[in-house]
Amino acid sequence: MWGRHINYKWGMDIMIPTGSIPSSDPNFPGYAIEFRYQVQFFEELARSSWVDPASDERALQDGRMRNLESLNSVLTDALDEFTYEDFKSPKPGFAGGLVKLALFMYFMDKAREFHYASIRINKDGMYALFEVVWDWTYQTLSNNFFQRSADDIIRDYLLNEAQFVAASELASVELLPIHEAAAAYQPRIFEKLIEIVKKADAAEGAKPAGGKGAGAAPAPAPESTTDEKKQPEKKARTKNKGKKAAAK
């Protein structure tokens, strides 16, 4: 069975047949066999229900994707926390932060691709497998994703990678080994971060160079008070009194 499975699957020119574990790993042979059995299990489970879905299935899947897309605000907030100082003087967690940003974007992109492919295939089993992938993605991205370490997120993904590979093979969606995905998406993260820094610099440059009040118009002279306005009248009265006194 394993031989037939290997020839059939590898004959399809699969991009990631044995997951993200490198072949240089000493446990790779045993892992590869176990991994392919897991992938085959998910694929056969999906194919066992390769029938037309219920009429409301498309709406349900679209609703799931809207929920997932709402998590884009989590990514935006994480990007906004980066400043020019993070680039100028990177802190110890800077590299790990970039990896998490890249993985967040990668997982979102793959979920979208699986969603579109599921709609195109439009079979109940494909929708069911997509739901498994969607659920892991949503739970992972929504539950303190950026408070976890990059290593912890990657380990969690590796435990669930077989279902992603099964979905990618059935839906013809390209999947990358997780370390390659992190590397491939980092340039896109840098582009977003550079834009944020440029906007921050532009906003800073718009402020007056000398701080508050610098370059501002001089304040208008205060209006005379009522007493001050009456001063000429008082002086006139005083002068008249003096004249009367001299006349006496």
Coordinates of N, CA and C in Angstrom, one line a residue, residues 77-87 93-94 97-98 101 189 193 196-197 200:
D77 N -2.3 46.3 14.1 CA -1.8 46.7 15.4 C -0.4 46.3 15.7
A78 N -0.1 45.1 15.3 CA 1.3 44.6 15.6 C 2.3 45.4 14.7
L79 N 2.0 45.7 13.5 CA 2.8 46.5 12.6 C 3.0 47.9 13.2
D80 N 1.9 48.5 13.7 CA 2.0 49.9 14.2 C 2.9 50.0 15.5
E81 N 3.2 48.9 16.1 CA 4.1 49.0 17.3 C 5.6 49.1 16.9
F82 N 5.9 48.9 15.6 CA 7.3 49.0 15.2 C 7.6 50.5 14.9
T83 N 8.8 51.0 15.3 CA 9.2 52.3 15.1 C 10.5 52.3 14.4
Y84 N 11.0 53.5 14.1 CA 12.3 53.7 13.5 C 13.4 53.1 14.4
E85 N 13.2 53.3 15.7 CA 14.2 52.9 16.7 C 14.4 51.4 16.7
D86 N 13.3 50.6 16.3 CA 13.4 49.2 16.3 C 14.4 48.8 15.1
F87 N 14.4 49.6 14.1 CA 15.4 49.3 13.0 C 16.8 49.7 13.3
G93 N 14.2 40.6 20.7 CA 13.1 39.9 20.1 C 12.7 40.4 18.7
F94 N 13.5 41.3 18.1 CA 13.2 41.9 16.8 C 13.0 40.8 15.7
G97 N 10.0 38.7 16.1 CA 8.8 39.5 15.8 C 8.6 39.5 14.3
L98 N 9.7 39.6 13.5 CA 9.5 39.6 12.0 C 9.0 38.3 11.5
L101 N 5.3 38.1 12.2 CA 4.5 38.9 11.3 C 4.4 38.2 9.9
I189 N 6.8 42.0 4.7 CA 6.7 42.7 6.0 C 7.5 43.9 6.1
L193 N 6.5 47.8 7.0 CA 7.1 48.5 8.1 C 7.8 49.8 7.6
I196 N 5.2 52.4 7.2 CA 4.8 52.9 8.5 C 5.8 54.0 9.1
V197 N 7.1 53.6 8.9 CA 8.1 54.5 9.4 C 8.1 55.8 8.6
A200 N 5.3 58.0 9.8 CA 5.7 58.6 11.1 C 6.6 59.7 10.9

